[in-house]
PDB file of C-alpha atoms and ligand atoms in Angstrom:
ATOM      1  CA  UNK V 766      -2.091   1.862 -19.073  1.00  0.00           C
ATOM      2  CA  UNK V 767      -4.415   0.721 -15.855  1.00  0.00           C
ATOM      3  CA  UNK V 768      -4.262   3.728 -13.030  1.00  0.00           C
ATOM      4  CA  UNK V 769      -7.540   2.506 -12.277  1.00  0.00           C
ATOM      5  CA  UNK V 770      -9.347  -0.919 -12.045  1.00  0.00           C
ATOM      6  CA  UNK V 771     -11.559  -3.149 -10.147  1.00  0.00           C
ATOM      7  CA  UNK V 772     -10.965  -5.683  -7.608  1.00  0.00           C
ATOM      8  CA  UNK V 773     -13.840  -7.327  -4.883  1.00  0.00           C
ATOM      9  CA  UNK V 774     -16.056  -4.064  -5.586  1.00  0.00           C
ATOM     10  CA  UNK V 775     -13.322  -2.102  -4.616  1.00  0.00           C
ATOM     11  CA  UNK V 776     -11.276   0.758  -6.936  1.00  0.00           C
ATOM     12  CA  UNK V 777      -7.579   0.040  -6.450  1.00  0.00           C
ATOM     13  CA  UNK V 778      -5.607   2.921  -7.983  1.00  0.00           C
ATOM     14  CA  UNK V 779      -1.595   2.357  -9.270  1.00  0.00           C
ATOM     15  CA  UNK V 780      -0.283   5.591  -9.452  1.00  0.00           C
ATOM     16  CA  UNK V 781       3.129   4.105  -9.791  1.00  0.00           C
ATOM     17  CA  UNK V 782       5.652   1.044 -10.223  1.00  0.00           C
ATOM     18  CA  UNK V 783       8.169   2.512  -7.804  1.00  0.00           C
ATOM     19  CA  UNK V 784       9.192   1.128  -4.707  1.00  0.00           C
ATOM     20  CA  UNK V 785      12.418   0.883  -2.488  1.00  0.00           C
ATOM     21  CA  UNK V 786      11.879  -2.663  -1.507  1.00  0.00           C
ATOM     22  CA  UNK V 787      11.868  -6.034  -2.785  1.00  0.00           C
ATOM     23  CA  UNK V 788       9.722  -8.230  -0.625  1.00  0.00           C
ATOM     24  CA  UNK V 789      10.685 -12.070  -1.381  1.00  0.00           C
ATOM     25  CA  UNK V 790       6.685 -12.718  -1.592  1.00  0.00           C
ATOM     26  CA  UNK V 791       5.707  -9.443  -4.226  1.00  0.00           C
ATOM     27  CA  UNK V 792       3.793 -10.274  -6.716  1.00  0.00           C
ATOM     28  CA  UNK V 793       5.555  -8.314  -9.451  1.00  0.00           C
ATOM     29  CA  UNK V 794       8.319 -11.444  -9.314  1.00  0.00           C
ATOM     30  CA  UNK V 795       4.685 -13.226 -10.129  1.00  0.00           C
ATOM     31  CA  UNK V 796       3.035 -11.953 -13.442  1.00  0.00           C
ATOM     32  CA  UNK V 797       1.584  -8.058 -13.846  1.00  0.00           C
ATOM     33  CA  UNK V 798      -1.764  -8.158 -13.933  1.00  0.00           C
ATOM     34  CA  UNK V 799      -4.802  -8.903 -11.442  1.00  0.00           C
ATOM     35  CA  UNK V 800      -7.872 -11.258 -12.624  1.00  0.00           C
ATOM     36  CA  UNK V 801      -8.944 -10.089 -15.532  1.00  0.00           C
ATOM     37  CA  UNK V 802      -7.221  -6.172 -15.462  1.00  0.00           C
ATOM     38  CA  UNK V 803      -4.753  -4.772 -17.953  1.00  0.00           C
ATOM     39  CA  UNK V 804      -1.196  -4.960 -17.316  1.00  0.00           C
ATOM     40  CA  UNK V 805      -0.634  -2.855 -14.231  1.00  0.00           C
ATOM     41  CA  UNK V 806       3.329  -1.705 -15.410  1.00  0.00           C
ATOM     42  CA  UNK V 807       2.417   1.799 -16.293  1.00  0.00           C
ATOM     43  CA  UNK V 808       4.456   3.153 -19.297  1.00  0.00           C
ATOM     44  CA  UNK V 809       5.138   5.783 -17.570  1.00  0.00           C
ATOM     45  CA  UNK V 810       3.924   7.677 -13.899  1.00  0.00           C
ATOM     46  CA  UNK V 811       0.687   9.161 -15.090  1.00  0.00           C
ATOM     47  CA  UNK V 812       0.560  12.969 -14.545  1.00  0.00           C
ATOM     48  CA  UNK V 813      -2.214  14.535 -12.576  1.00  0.00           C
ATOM     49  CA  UNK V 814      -4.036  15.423 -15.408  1.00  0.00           C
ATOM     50  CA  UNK V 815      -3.827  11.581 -16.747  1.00  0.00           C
ATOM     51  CA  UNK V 816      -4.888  10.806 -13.286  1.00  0.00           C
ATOM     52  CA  UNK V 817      -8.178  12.433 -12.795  1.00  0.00           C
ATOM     53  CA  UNK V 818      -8.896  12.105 -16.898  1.00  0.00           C
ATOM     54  CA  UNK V 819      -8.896   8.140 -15.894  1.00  0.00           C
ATOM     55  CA  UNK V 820     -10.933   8.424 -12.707  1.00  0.00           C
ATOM     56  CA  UNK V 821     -13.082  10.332 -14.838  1.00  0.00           C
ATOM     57  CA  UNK V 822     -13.484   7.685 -17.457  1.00  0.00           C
ATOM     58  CA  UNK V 823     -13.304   4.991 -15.259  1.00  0.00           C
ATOM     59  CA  UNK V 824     -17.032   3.046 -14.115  1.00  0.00           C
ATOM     60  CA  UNK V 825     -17.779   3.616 -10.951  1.00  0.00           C
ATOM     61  CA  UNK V 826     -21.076   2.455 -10.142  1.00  0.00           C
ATOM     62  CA  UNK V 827     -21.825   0.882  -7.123  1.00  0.00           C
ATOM     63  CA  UNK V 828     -18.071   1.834  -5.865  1.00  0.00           C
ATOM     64  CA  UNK V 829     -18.096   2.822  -1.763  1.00  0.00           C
ATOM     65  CA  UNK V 830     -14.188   2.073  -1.288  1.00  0.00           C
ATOM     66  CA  UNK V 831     -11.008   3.180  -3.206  1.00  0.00           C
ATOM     67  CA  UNK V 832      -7.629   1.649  -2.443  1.00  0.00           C
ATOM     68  CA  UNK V 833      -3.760   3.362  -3.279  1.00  0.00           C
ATOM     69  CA  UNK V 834      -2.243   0.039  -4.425  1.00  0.00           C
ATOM     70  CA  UNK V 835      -0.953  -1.295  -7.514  1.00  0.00           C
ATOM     71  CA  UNK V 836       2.514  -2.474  -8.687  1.00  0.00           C
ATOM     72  CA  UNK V 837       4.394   0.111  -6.456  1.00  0.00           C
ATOM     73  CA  UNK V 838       4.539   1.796  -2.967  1.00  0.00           C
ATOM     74  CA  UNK V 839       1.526   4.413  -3.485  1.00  0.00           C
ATOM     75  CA  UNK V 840       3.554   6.913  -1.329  1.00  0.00           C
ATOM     76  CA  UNK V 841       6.753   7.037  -3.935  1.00  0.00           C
ATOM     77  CA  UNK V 842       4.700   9.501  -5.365  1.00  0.00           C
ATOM     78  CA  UNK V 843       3.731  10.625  -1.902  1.00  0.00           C
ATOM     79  CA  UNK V 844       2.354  14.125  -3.009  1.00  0.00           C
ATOM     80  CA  UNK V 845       0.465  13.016  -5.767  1.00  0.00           C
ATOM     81  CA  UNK V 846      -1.317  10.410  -3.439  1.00  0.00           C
ATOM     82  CA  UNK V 847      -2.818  13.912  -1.586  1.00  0.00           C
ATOM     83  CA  UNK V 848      -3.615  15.445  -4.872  1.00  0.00           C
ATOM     84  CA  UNK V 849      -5.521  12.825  -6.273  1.00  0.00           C
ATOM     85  CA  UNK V 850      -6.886  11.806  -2.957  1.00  0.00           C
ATOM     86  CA  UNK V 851      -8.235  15.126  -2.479  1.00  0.00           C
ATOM     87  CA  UNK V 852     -10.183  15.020  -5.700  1.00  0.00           C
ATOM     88  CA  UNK V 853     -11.684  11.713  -5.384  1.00  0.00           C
ATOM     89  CA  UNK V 854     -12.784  13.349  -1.324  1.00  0.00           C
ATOM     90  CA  UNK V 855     -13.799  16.107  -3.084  1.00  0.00           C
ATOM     91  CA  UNK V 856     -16.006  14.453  -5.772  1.00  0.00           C
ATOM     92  CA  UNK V 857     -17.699  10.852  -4.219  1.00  0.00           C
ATOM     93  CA  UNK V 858     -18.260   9.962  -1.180  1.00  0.00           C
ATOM     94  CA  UNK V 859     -15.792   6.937  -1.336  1.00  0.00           C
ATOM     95  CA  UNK V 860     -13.678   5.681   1.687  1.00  0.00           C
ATOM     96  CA  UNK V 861      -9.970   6.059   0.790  1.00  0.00           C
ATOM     97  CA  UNK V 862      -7.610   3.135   2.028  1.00  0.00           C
ATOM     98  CA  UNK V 863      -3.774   3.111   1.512  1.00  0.00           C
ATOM     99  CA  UNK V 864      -1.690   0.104   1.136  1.00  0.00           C
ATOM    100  CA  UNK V 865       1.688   0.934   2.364  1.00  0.00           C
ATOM    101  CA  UNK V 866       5.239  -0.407   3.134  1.00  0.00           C
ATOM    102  CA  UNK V 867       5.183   2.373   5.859  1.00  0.00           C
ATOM    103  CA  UNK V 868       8.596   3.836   4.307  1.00  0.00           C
ATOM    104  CA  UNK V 869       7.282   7.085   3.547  1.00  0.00           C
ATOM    105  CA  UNK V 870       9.701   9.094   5.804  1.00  0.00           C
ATOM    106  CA  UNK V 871      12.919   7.370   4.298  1.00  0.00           C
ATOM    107  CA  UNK V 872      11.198   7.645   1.216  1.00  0.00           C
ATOM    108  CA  UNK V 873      10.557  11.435   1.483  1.00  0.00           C
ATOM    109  CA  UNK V 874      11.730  12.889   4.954  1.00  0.00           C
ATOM    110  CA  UNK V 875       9.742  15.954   4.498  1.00  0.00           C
ATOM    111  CA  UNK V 876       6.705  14.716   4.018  1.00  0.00           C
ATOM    112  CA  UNK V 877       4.159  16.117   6.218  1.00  0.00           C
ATOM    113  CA  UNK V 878       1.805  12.585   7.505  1.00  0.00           C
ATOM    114  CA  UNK V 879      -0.714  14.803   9.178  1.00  0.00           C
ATOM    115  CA  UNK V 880      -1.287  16.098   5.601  1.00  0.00           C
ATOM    116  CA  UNK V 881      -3.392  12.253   5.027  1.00  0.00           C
ATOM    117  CA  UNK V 882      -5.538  13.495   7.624  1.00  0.00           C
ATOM    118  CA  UNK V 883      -9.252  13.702   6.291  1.00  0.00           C
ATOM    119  CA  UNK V 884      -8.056  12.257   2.748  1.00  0.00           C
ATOM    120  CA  UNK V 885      -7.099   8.475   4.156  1.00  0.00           C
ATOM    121  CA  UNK V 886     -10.195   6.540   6.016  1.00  0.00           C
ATOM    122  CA  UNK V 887      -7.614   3.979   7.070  1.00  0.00           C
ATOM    123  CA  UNK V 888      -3.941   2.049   5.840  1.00  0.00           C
ATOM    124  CA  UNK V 889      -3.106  -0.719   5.669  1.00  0.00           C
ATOM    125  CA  UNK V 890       0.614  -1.847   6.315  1.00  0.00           C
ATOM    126  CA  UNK V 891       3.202  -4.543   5.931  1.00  0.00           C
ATOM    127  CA  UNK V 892       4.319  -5.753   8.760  1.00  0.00           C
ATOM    128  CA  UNK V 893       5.908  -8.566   7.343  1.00  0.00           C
ATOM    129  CA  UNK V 894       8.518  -9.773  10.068  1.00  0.00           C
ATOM    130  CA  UNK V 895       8.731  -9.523  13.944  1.00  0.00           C
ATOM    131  CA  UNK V 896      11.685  -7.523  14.211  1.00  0.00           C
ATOM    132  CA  UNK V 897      14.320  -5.484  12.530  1.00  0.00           C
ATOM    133  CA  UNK V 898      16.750  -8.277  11.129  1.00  0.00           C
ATOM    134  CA  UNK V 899      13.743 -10.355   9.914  1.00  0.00           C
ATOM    135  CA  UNK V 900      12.265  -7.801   8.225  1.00  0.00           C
ATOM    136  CA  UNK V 901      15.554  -7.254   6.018  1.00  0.00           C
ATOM    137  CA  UNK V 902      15.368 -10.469   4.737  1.00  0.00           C
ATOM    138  CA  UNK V 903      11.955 -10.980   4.054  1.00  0.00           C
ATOM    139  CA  UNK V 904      11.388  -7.092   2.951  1.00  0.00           C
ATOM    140  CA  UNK V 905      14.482  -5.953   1.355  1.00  0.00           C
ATOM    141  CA  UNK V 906      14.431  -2.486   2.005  1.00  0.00           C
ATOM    142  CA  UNK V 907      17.068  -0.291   0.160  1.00  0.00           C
ATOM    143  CA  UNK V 908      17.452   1.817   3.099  1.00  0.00           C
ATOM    144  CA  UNK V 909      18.620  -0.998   5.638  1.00  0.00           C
ATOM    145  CA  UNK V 910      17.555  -2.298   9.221  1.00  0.00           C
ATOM    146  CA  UNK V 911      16.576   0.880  10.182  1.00  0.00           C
ATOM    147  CA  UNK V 912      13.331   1.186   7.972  1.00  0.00           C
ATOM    148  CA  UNK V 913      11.707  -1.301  10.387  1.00  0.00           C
ATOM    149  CA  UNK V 914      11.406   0.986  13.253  1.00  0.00           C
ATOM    150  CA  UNK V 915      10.457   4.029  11.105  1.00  0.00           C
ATOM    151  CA  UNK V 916       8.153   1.792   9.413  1.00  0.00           C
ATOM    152  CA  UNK V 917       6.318   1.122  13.173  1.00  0.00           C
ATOM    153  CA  UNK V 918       6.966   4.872  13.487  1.00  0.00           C
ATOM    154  CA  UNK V 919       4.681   5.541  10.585  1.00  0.00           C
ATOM    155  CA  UNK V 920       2.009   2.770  12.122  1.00  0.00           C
ATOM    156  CA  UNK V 921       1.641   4.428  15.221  1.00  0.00           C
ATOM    157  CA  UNK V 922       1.643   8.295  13.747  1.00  0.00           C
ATOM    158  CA  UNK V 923      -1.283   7.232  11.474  1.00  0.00           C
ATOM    159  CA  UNK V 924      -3.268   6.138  15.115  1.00  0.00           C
ATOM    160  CA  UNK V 925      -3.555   9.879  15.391  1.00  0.00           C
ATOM    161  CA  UNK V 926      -4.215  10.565  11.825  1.00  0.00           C
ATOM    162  CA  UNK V 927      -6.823   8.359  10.796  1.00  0.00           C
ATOM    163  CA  UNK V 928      -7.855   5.823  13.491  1.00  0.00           C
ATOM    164  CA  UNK V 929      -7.718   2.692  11.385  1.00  0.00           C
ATOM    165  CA  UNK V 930      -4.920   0.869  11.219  1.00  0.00           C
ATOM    166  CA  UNK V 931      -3.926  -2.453  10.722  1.00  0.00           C
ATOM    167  CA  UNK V 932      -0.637  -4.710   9.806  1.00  0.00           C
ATOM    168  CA  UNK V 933      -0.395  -7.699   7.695  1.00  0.00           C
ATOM    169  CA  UNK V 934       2.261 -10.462   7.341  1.00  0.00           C
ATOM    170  CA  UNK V 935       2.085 -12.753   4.731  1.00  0.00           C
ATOM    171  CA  UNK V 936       2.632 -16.501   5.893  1.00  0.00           C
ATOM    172  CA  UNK V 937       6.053 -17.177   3.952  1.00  0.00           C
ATOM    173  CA  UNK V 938       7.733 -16.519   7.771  1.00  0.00           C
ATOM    174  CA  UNK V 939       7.348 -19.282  10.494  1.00  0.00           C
ATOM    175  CA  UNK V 940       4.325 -19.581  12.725  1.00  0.00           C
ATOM    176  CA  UNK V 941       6.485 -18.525  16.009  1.00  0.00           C
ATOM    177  CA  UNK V 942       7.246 -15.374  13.758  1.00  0.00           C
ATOM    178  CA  UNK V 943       3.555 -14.426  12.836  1.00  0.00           C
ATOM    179  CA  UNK V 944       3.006 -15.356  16.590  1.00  0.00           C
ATOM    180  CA  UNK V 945       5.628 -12.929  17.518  1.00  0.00           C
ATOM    181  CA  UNK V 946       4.339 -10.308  14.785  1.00  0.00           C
ATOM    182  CA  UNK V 947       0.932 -10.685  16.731  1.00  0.00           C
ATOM    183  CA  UNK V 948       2.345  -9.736  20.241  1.00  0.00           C
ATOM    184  CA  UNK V 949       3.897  -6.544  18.430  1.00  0.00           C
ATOM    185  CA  UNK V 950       0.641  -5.509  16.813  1.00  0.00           C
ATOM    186  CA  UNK V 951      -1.570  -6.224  20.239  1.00  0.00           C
ATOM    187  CA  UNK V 952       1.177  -4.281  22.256  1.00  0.00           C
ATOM    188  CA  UNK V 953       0.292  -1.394  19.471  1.00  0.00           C
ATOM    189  CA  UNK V 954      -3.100  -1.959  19.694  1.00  0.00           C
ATOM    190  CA  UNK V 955      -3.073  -2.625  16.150  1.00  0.00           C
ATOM    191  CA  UNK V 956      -4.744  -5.529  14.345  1.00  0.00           C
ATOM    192  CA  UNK V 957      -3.066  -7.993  12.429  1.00  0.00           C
ATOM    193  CA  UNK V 958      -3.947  -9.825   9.294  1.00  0.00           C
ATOM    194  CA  UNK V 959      -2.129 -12.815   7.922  1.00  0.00           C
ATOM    195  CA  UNK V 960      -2.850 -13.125   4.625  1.00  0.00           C
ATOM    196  CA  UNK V 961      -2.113 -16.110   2.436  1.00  0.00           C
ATOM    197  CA  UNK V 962       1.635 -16.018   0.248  1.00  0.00           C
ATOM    198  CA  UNK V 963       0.092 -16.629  -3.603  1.00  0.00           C
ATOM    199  CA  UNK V 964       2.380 -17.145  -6.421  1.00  0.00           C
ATOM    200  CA  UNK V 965      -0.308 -16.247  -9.082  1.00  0.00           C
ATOM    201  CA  UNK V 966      -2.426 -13.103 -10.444  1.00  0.00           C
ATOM    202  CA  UNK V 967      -5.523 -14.163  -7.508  1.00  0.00           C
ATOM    203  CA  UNK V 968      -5.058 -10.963  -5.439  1.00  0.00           C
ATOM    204  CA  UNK V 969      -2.716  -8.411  -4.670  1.00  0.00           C
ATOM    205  CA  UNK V 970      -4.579  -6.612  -1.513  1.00  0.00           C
TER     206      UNK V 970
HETATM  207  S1  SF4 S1195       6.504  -3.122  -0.654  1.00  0.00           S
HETATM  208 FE1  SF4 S1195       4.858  -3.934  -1.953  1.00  0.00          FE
HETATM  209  S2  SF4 S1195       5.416  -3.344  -4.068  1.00  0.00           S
HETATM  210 FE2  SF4 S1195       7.248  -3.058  -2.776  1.00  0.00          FE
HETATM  211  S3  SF4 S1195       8.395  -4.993  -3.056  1.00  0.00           S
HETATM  212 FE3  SF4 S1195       7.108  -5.186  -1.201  1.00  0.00          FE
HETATM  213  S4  SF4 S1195       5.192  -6.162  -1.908  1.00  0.00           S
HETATM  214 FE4  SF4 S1195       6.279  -5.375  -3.729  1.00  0.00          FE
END
């Protein structure tokens, strides 16, 4: 089971499979592993104690950055995220970034964003279509239409909590659309990143 591995000098961390989408471009369609990692479908969600037992085994030498990724939406298991965050803030100096759908209040309306604060150096989040309607079809959220705005919602809320922000599409969605995603992200002073659709194990950042 891989909670932990390597990618471009970077710890990613896959804490779980869930997720309440099903983005036409996600990789799990594409195989379930990255380079040369184990299979990242966990057996099962690793428990707390499985979590920090890993990070404890795993080699971290020369490792400055650690990433909530994986084969899921990190914040599924939105309270564990904190828990284990808080340990790794606790013992490294590492910069935390989360990779997110954004979803986390549909996912769990009571949780409590401000509690990232101090535990997540910056997030990452997909964008993925310029408005509402688009953003169905391309991102296939279980919830409906209406996890577009709350996912913007989530963008600008984690302004206040952490400062670093940015969106990405991925460039299965027309070039007036990524133009269009780009107005949205400059009129939320948020960068955006377009990164490349692959259909293969290369990446999954
Ligand atoms: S949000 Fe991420 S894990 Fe979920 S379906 Fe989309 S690409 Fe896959």
């Amino acid at each position: 089971m891989t909670v932990f591995y390597k990618f471009e000098g970077k710890m990613y961390i896959n804490i779980t499979n869930g997720c309440p989408c099903r983005c036409v471009f996600c990789l799990r369609d594409n195989g379930d592993s990255i380079k040369d990692n184990d299979s990242l479908w966990l057996e099962h969600e690793p428990s707390y104690e499985e979590i920090i037992a890993a990070y404890e085994a795993f080699d971290k030498s020369g490792i400055t950055d650690a990433v909530f990724c994986g084969y899921g939406e990190p914040t599924v298991r939105a309270d564990m995220m904190v828990r284990v965050a808080q340990y790794i803030k606790d013992n490294s100096d590492m910069r935390i970034r989360l990779n997110s759908n954004g979803l986390v209040k549909l996912i769990h309306p009571d949780f409590d964003i401000t509690s990232l604060k101090g535990l997540i150096d910056s997030v990452s989040i997909s964008l993925n279509a310029p408005d509402a309607c688009r953003y169905n079809e391309v991102t296939r959220p279980s919830f409906g239409e209406k996890s577009f705005d709350i996912m913007l919602d989530f963008a600008r809320e984690m302004k206040n909590v952490c400062g670093n922000v940015a969106f990405t599409v991925v460039d299965i969605i027309s070039e007036d659309e990524i133009s269009r995603c780009q107005s949205l992200a400059d009129s939320m002073g948020i960068p955006l990143r377009v990164r490349h659709y692959i259909t293969d194990n290369e990446s999954y950042t």
